[in-house]
Coordinates of C-alpha atoms and ligand atoms in Angstrom, one line a residue:
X1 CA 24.4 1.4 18.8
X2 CA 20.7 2.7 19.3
X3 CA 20.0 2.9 23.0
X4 CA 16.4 1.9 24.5
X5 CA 15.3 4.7 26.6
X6 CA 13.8 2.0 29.3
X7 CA 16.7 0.7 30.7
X8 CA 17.4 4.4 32.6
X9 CA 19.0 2.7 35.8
X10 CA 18.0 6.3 37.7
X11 CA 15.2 8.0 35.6
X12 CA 16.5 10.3 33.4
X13 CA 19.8 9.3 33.1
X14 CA 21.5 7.5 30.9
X15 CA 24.4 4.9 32.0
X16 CA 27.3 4.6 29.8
X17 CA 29.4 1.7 29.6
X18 CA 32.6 0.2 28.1
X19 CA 34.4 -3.2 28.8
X20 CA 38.1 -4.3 28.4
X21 CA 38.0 -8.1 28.6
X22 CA 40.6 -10.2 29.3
X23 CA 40.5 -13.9 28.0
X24 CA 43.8 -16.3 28.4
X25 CA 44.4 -17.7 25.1
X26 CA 44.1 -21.9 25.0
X27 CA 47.6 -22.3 24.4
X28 CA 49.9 -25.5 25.6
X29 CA 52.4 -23.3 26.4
X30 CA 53.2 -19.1 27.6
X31 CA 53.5 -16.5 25.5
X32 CA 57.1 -15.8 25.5
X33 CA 58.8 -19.3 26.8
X34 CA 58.0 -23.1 27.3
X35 CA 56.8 -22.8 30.8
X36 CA 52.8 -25.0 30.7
X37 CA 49.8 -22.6 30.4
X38 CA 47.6 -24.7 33.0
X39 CA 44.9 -23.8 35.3
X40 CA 45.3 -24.8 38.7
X41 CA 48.5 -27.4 40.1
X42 CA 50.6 -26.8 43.1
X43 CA 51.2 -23.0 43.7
X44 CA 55.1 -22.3 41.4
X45 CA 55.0 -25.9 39.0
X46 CA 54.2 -24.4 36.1
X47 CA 57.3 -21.4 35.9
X48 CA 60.6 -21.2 34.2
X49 CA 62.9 -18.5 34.5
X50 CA 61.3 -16.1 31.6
X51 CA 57.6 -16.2 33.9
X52 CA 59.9 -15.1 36.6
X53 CA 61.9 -12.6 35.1
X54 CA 65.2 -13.8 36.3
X55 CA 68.1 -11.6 35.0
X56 CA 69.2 -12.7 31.3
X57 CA 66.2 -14.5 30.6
X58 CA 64.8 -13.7 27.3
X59 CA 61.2 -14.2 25.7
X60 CA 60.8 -16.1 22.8
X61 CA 57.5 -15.3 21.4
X62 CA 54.6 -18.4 21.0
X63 CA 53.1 -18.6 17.6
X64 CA 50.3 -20.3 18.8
X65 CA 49.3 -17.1 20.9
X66 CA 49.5 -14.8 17.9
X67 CA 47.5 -17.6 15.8
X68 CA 45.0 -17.5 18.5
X69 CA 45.1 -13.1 18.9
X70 CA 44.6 -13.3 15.1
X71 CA 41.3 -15.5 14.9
X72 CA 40.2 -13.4 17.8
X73 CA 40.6 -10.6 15.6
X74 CA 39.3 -12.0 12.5
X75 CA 36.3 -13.1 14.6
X76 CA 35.5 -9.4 15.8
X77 CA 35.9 -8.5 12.2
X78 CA 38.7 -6.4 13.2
X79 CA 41.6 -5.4 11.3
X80 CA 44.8 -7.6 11.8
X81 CA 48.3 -5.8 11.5
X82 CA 51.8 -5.6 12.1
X83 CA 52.0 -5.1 16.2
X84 CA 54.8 -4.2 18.5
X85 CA 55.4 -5.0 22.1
X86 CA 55.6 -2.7 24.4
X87 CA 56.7 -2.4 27.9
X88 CA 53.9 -1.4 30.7
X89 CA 56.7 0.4 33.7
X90 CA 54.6 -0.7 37.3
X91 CA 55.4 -2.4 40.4
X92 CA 53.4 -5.7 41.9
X93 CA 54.5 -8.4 43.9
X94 CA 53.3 -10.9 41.5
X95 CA 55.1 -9.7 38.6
X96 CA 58.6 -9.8 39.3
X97 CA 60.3 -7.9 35.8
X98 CA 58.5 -5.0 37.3
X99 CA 57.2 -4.8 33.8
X100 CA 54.2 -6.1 32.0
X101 CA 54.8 -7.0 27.9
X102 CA 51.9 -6.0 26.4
X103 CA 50.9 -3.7 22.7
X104 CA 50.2 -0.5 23.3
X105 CA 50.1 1.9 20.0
X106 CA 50.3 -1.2 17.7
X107 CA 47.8 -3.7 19.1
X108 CA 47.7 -6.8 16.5
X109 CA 44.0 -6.1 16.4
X110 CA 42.6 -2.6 15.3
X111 CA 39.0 -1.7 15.2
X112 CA 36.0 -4.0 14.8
X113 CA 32.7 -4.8 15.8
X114 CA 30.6 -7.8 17.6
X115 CA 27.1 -8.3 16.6
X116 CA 24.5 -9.0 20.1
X117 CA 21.8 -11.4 20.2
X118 CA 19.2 -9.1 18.7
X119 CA 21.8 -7.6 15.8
X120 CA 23.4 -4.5 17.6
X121 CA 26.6 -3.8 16.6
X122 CA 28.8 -2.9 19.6
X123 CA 32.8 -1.7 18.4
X124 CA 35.5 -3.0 19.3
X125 CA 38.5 -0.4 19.6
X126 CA 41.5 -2.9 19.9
X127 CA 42.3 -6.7 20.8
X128 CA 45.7 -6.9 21.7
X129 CA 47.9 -9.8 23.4
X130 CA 49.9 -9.1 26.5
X131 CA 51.5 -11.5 29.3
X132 CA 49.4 -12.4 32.3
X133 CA 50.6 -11.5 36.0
X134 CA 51.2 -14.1 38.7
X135 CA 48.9 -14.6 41.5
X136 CA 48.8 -12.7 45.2
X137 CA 46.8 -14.3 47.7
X138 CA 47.2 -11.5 50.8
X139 CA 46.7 -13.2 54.0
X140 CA 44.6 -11.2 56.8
X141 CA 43.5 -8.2 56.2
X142 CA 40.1 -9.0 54.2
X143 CA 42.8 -10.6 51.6
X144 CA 43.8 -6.7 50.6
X145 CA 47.4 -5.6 50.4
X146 CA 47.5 -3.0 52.2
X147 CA 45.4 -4.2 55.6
X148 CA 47.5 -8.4 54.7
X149 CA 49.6 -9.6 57.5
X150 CA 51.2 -11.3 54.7
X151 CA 51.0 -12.0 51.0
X152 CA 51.9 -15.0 49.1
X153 CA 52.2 -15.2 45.2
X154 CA 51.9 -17.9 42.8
X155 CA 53.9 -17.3 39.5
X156 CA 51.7 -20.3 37.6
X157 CA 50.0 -17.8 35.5
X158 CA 53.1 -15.6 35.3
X159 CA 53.8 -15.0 31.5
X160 CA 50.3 -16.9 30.0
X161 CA 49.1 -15.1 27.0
X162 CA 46.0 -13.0 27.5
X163 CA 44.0 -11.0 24.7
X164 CA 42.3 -7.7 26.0
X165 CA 39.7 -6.8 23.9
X166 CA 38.8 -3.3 24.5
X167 CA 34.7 -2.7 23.8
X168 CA 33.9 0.7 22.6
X169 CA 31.8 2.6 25.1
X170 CA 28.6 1.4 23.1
X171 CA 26.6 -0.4 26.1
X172 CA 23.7 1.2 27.9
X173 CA 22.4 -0.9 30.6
X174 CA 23.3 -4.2 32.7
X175 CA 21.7 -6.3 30.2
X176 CA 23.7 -4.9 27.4
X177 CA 27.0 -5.2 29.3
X178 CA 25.7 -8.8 30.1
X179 CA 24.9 -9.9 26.3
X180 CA 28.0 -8.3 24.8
X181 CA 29.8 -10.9 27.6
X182 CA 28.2 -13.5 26.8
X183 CA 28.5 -13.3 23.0
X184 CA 31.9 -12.6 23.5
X185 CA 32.4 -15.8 25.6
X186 CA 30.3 -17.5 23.0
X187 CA 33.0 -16.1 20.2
X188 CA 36.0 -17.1 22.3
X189 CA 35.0 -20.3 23.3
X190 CA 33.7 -21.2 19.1
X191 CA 36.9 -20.5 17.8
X192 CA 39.1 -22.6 20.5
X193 CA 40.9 -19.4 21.4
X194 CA 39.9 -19.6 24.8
X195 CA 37.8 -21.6 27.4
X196 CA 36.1 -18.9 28.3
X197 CA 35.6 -19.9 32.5
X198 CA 34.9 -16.9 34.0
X199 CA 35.0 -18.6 37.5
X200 CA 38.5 -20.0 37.2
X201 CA 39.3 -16.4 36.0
X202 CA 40.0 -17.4 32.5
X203 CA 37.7 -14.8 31.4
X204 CA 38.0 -11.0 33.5
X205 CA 35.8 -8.4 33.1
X206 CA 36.9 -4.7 33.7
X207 CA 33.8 -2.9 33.5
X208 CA 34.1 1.3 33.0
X209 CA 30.9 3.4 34.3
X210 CA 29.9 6.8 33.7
X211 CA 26.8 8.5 33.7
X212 CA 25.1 11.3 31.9
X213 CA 21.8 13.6 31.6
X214 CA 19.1 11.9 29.0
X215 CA 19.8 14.2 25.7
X216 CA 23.5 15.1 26.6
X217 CA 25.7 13.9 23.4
X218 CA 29.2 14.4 25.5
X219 CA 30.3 11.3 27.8
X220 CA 30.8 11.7 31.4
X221 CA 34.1 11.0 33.5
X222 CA 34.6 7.1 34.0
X223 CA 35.2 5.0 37.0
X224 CA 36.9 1.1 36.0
X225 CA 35.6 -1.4 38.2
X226 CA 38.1 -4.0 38.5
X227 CA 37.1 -7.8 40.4
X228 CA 34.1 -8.9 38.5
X229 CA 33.7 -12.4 38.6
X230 CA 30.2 -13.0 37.1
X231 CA 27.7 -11.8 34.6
X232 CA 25.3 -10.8 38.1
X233 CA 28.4 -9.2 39.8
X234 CA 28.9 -7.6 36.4
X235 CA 25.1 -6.0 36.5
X236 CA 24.8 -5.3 40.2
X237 CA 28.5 -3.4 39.7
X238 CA 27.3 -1.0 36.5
X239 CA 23.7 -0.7 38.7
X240 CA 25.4 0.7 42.3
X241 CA 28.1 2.9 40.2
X242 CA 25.6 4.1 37.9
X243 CA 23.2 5.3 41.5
X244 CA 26.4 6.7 43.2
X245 CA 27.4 8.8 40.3
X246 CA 24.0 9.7 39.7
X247 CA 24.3 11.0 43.1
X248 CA 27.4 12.5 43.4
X249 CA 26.6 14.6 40.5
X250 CA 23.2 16.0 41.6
X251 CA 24.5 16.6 45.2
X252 CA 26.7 19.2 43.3
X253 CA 30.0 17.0 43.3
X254 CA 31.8 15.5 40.1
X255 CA 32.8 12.1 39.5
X256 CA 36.7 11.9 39.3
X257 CA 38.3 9.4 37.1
X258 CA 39.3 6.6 39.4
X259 CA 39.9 2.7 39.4
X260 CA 37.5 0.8 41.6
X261 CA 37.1 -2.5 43.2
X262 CA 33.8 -4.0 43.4
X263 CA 33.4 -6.2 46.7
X264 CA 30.9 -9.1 46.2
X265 CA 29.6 -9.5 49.8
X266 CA 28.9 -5.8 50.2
X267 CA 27.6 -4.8 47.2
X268 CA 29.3 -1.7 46.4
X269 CA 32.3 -0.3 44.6
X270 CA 35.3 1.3 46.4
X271 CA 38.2 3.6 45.4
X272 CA 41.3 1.3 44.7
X273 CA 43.2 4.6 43.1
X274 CA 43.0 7.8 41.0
X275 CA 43.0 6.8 37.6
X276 CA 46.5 6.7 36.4
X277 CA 47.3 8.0 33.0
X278 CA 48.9 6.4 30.1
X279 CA 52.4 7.9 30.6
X280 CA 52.4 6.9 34.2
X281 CA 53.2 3.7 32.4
X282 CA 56.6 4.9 30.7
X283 CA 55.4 2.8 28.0
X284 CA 58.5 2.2 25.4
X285 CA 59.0 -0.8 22.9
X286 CA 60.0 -3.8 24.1
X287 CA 63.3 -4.0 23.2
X288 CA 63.8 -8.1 23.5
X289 CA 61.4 -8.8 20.4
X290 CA 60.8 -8.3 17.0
X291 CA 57.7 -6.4 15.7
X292 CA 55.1 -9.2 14.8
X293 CA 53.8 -9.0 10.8
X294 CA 51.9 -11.9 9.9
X295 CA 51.8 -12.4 6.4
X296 CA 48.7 -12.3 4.6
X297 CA 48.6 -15.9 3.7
X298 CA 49.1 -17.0 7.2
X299 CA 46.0 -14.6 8.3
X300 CA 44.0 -15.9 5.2
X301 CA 44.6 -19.2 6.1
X302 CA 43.4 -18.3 9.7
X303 CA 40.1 -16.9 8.1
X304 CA 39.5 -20.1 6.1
X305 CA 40.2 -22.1 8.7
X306 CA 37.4 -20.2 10.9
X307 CA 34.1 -22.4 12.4
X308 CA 30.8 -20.9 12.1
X309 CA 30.2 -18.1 15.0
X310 CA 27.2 -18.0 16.2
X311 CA 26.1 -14.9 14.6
X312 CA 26.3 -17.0 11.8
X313 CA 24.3 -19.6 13.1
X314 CA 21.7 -17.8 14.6
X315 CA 21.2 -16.9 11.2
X316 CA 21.4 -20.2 9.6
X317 CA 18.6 -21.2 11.9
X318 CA 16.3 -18.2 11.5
X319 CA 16.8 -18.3 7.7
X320 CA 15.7 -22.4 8.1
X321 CA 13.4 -22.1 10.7
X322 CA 11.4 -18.8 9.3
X323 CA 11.7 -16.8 12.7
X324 CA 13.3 -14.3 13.4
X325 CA 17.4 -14.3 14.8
X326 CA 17.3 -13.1 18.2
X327 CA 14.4 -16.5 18.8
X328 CA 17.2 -18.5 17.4
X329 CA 19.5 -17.3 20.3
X330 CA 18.9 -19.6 22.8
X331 CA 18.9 -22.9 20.7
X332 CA 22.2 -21.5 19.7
X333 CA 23.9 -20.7 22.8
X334 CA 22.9 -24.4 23.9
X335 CA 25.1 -25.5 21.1
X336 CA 21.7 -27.3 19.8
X337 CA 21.0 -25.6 16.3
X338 CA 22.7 -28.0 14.4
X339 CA 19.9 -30.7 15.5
X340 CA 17.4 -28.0 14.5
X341 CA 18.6 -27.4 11.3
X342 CA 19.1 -30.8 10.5
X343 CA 15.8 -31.9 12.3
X344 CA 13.7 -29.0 9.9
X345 CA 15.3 -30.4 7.0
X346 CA 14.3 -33.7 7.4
X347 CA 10.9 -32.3 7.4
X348 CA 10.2 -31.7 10.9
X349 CA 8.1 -28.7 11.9
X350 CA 9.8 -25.3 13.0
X351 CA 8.2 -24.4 15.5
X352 CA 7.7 -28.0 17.0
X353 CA 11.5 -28.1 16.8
X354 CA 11.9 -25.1 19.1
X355 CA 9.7 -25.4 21.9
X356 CA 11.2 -28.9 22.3
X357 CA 14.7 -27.8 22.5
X358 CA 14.1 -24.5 24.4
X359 CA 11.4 -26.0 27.1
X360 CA 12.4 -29.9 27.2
X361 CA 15.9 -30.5 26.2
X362 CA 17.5 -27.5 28.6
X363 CA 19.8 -30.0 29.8
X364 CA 20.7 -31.6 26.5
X365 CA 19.8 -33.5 23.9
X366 CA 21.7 -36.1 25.2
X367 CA 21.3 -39.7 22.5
X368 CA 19.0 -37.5 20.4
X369 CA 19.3 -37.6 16.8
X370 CA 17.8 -35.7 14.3
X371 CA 16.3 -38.7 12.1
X372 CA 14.1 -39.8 15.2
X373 CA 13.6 -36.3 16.3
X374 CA 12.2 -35.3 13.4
X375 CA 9.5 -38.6 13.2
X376 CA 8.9 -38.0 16.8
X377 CA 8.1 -34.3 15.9
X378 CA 5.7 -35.9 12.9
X379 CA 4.0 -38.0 15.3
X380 CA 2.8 -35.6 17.7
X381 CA 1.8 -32.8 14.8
X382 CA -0.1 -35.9 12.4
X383 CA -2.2 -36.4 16.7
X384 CA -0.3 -40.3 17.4
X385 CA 0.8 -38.7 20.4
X386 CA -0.3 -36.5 22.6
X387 CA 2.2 -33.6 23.8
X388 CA 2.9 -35.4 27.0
X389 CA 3.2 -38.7 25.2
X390 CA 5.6 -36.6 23.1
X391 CA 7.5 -35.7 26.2
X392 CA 7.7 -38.8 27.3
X393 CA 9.3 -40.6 24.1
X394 CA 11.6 -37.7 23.9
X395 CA 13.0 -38.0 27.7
X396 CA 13.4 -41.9 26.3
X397 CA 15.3 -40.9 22.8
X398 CA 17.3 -38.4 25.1
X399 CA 18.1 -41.0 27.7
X400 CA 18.8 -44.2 25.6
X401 CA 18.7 -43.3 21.7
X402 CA 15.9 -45.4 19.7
X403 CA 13.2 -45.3 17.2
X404 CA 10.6 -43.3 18.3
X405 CA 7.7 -45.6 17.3
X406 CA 9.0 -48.5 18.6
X407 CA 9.5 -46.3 21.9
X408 CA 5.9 -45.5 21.8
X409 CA 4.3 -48.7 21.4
X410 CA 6.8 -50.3 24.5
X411 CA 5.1 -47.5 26.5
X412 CA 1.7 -48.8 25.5
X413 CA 1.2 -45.2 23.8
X414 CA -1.1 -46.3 21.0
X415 CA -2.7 -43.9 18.8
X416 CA -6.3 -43.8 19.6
X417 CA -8.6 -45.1 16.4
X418 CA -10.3 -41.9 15.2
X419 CA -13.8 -44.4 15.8
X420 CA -12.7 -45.2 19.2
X421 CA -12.7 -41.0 19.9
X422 CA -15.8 -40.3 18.0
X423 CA -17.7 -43.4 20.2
X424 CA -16.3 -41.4 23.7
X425 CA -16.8 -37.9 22.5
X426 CA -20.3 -38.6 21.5
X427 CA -21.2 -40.2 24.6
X428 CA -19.8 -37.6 27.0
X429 CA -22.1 -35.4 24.9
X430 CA -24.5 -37.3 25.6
X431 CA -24.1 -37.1 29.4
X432 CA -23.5 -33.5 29.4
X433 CA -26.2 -31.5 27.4
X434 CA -26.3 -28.6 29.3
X435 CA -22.7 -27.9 28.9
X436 CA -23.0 -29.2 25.4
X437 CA -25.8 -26.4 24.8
X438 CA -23.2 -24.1 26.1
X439 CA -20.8 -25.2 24.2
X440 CA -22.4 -25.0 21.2
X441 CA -24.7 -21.7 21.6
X442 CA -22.2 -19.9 23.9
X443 CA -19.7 -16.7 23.2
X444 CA -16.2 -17.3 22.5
X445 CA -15.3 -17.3 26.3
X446 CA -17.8 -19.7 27.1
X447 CA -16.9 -21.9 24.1
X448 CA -13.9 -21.8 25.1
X449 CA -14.5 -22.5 28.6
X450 CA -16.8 -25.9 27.6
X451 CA -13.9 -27.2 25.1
X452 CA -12.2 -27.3 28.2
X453 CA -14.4 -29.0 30.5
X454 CA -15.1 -31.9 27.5
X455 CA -11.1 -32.3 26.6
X456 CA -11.0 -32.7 30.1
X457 CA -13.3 -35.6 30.7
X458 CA -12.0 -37.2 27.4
X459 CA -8.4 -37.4 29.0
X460 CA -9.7 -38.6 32.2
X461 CA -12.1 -41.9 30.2
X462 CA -8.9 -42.3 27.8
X463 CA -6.1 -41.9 30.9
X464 CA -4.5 -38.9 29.1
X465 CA -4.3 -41.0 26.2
X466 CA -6.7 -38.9 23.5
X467 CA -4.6 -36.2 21.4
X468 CA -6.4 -32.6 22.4
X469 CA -6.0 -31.3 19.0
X470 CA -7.9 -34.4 17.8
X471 CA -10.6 -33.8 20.0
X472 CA -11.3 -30.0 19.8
X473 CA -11.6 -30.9 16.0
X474 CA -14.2 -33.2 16.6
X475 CA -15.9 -31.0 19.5
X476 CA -15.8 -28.4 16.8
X477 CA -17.6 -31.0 13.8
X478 CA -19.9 -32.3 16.1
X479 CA -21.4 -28.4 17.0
X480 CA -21.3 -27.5 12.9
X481 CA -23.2 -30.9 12.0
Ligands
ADP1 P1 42.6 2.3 30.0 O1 44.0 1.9 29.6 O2 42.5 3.6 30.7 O3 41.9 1.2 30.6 P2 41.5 1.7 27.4 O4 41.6 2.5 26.2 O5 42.2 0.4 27.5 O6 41.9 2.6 28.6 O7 40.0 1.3 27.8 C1 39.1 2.3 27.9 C2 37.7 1.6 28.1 O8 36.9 2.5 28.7 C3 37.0 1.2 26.9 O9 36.4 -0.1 27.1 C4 36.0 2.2 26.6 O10 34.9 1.8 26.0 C5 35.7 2.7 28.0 N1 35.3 4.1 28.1 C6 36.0 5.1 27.6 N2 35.3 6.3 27.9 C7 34.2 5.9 28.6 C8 33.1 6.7 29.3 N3 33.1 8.0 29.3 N4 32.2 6.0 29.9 C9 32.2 4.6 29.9 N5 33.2 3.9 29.4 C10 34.2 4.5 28.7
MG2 MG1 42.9 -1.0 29.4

């Protein structure tokens, strides 16, 4: 990915940074039993005796999940294969097997790549599907372990299928890390795998920082920050790693590889542990389940069944719209290009189209259709409406639905007769020489300045009622004649 040497978060260095996102797939059910994958309910409701990893229980493994992992994968253009579970060897309250079943040398999603906003490619090195922990809540203590007077745990999200996607270490500043989320969420939530609520923690971010000198080709030793909750916590995290390694460095230290928690209300990261090492894991295959192959019917089927990602439609609407992708972002993300596309293709003008939806629709289009759009649209550009007339209608289309004309006239927004103007315009030049001398004879500034001063007084004779285009024509035939 090409870097932009202006986002140096200490001057000459650069930041290097990597994600592994974790997304809980949108199942009905766990990964390995029948137990409900739901969000919130009374604290050990949603459990069975596979999420608690009682003696002889047994996983079954959810073909949703892996129909979900696979569109994930499909999605990142990654390649889908034959996968194998694995057991992850650690110890933590809220995970009672004292194991975690996840894919470790045979994820079921190898390398791919997501395309950003402004078409950089980031990799993806691997999206593979594991079991989610339960939940500790340590009482006392600033709610950590080791300081708790007590912990309690909630095994609801015990066992829920979670995809980690594991970003290549491709991103270069906050607002990178930030877009690459975002798409991603984007990604997830278009193709149903997941919700995508980073709040309710249906979405966790695991953000790895290291730094180097400007010009050095070699990465630097990471920290993993662990507790981001937010796109901001996400770039204030990379920002105060980034200045602390920066600093440890060029006091003569070196960073060593460690884990890291980022705390919210202070602003800074702190050391949770020394970075533990794969085979502090004892990783071995799960012994309990089958290797997964999907066939290649059942992943083609998958494909076809795909919705358009947004990489698509961004280009869908630049190609309609003649601008270029990354200004069709925004419409996009608000889930509003359809209406664009539709709404150009009836006709209506591009660029007309965007500034509505970008500056006067942010929170929704609401009743808004493209047919009235579109001869709402024609109305302003053809001067029947001035822009705030345009406004107006459009609040009313968003609010109730309608015809746009008929809208206009209950408002009393009649076009003005082009006579009507001409009898107003040529009176207020009448009143006015001097600044009609300057208007006429003036530079470009002071032209510009006049045009002003009479589209002014127009709107205040008409009550706001004159189209400004309209007049600056006439201001403009009036000086040639
Ligand atoms: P682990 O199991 O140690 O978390 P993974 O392979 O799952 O290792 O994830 C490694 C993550 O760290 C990836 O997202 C990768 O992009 C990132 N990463 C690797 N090396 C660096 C580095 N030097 N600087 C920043 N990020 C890195
Ligand atoms: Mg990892």
């Amino acid at each position: 990915m090409s870097t932009n040497a202006t986002t140096e978060i200490v001057p000459g260095w650069e930041t290097v940074i990597g994600l592994e996102v974790h997304a809980e797939l949108a199942t009905a059910t766990k990964l390995f039993s029948g137990a409900p994958n739901r969000f919130g309910g009374e604290p050990n409701t949603n459990i069975d005796p596979v999420s608690l990893g009682l003696p002889g229980s047994l996983p079954v493994l959810n073909e949703k999940a892996v129909e979900l992992a696979i569109r994930v994968g499909l999605a990142l253009h990654c390649r889908v294969q034959r996968s194998v579970f694995s057991r992850k060897n650690y110890f933590y309250p809220d995970m009672p097997k004292d194991f975690q079943i996840s894919q470790y040398d045979l994820p079921i999603n190898g390398e791919g790549w997501l395309e950003l906003a402004d078409g950089r490619r980031v990799g993806i090195e691997r999206a593979h599907l594991e079991e989610d922990t339960g939940k500790s809540t340590h009482v006392g203590g600033g709610g950590r372990i080791h300081e708790a007077d007590y912990s309690l745990v909630d095994y609801n999200r015990a066992g829920v299928p979670l995809i980690e996607i594991v970003g290549a270490p491709d991103l270069r500043s906050p607002e990178d890390a930030r877009a690459y989320v975002s798409e991603l969420r984007s990604i997830l939530v278009a193709i149903g795998a997941s919700d995508g609520k980073m709040e309710e923690g249906s979405m966790r971010v695991d953000c790895n920082v290291s730094v180097r000198a400007l010009g050095e080709t070699e990465l630097g030793t990471r920290c993993e920050i662990k507790n981001i909750n937010s796109l901001r916590s996400l770039g204030r995290a990379i920002v105060y790693e980034a200045r602390r390694q920066v600093d440890l460095v060029t006091s003569g230290g070196r960073v060593e590889q460690q884990t890291r928690h980022w705390d919210e209300a202070e602003g800074s990261t702190h050391k949770l542990r020394s970075k533990e090492e794969a085979y502090d894991y004892r990783y071995f295959p799960e012994p309990d389940l089958v290797p997964v192959e999907p066939s290649d019917e059942w992943i083609e089927s998958i494909r076809a069944a795909l919705p358009m990602l947004p990489r698509e439609r961004r280009r869908r609407l630049a190609d309609e719209a003649k601008i270029e992708t990354a200004a069709a972002a925004l419409t996009v993300e608000r889930g509003m290009d359809d209406l664009a596309v539709e709404a150009i293709g009836l006709g209506a003008d591009p660029v007309r189209v965007l500034v509505h939806l970008e500056n006067n629709l942010a929170d929704g289009i609401g009743s808004l259709s493209a047919g009235p759009f579109a001869a709402l649209i024609a109305m302003e550009v053809d001067g029947n409406l001035t822009s705030t007339q345009t406004k107006t209608v459009l609040a009313v289309l968003v609010a109730d639905g309608g015809n746009p004309a008929e809208v206009a006239t209950e408002l009393g927004f009649e076009a003005m007769e082009a006579e009507e103007l001409e009898v107003i315009v040529d009176s207020l030049i009448a009143e006015h020489p001097q600044d009609w001398l300057a208007f006429t004879s003036g530079d470009d500034k002071e032209r510009k300045k006049k045009a002003g001063f009479f589209v002014g007084q127009i709107m205040k004779v008409t009550g706001g009622q004159a189209d400004g285009r309209a007049v600056n024509e006439l201001l403009a035939r009036r000086a040639d004649a």
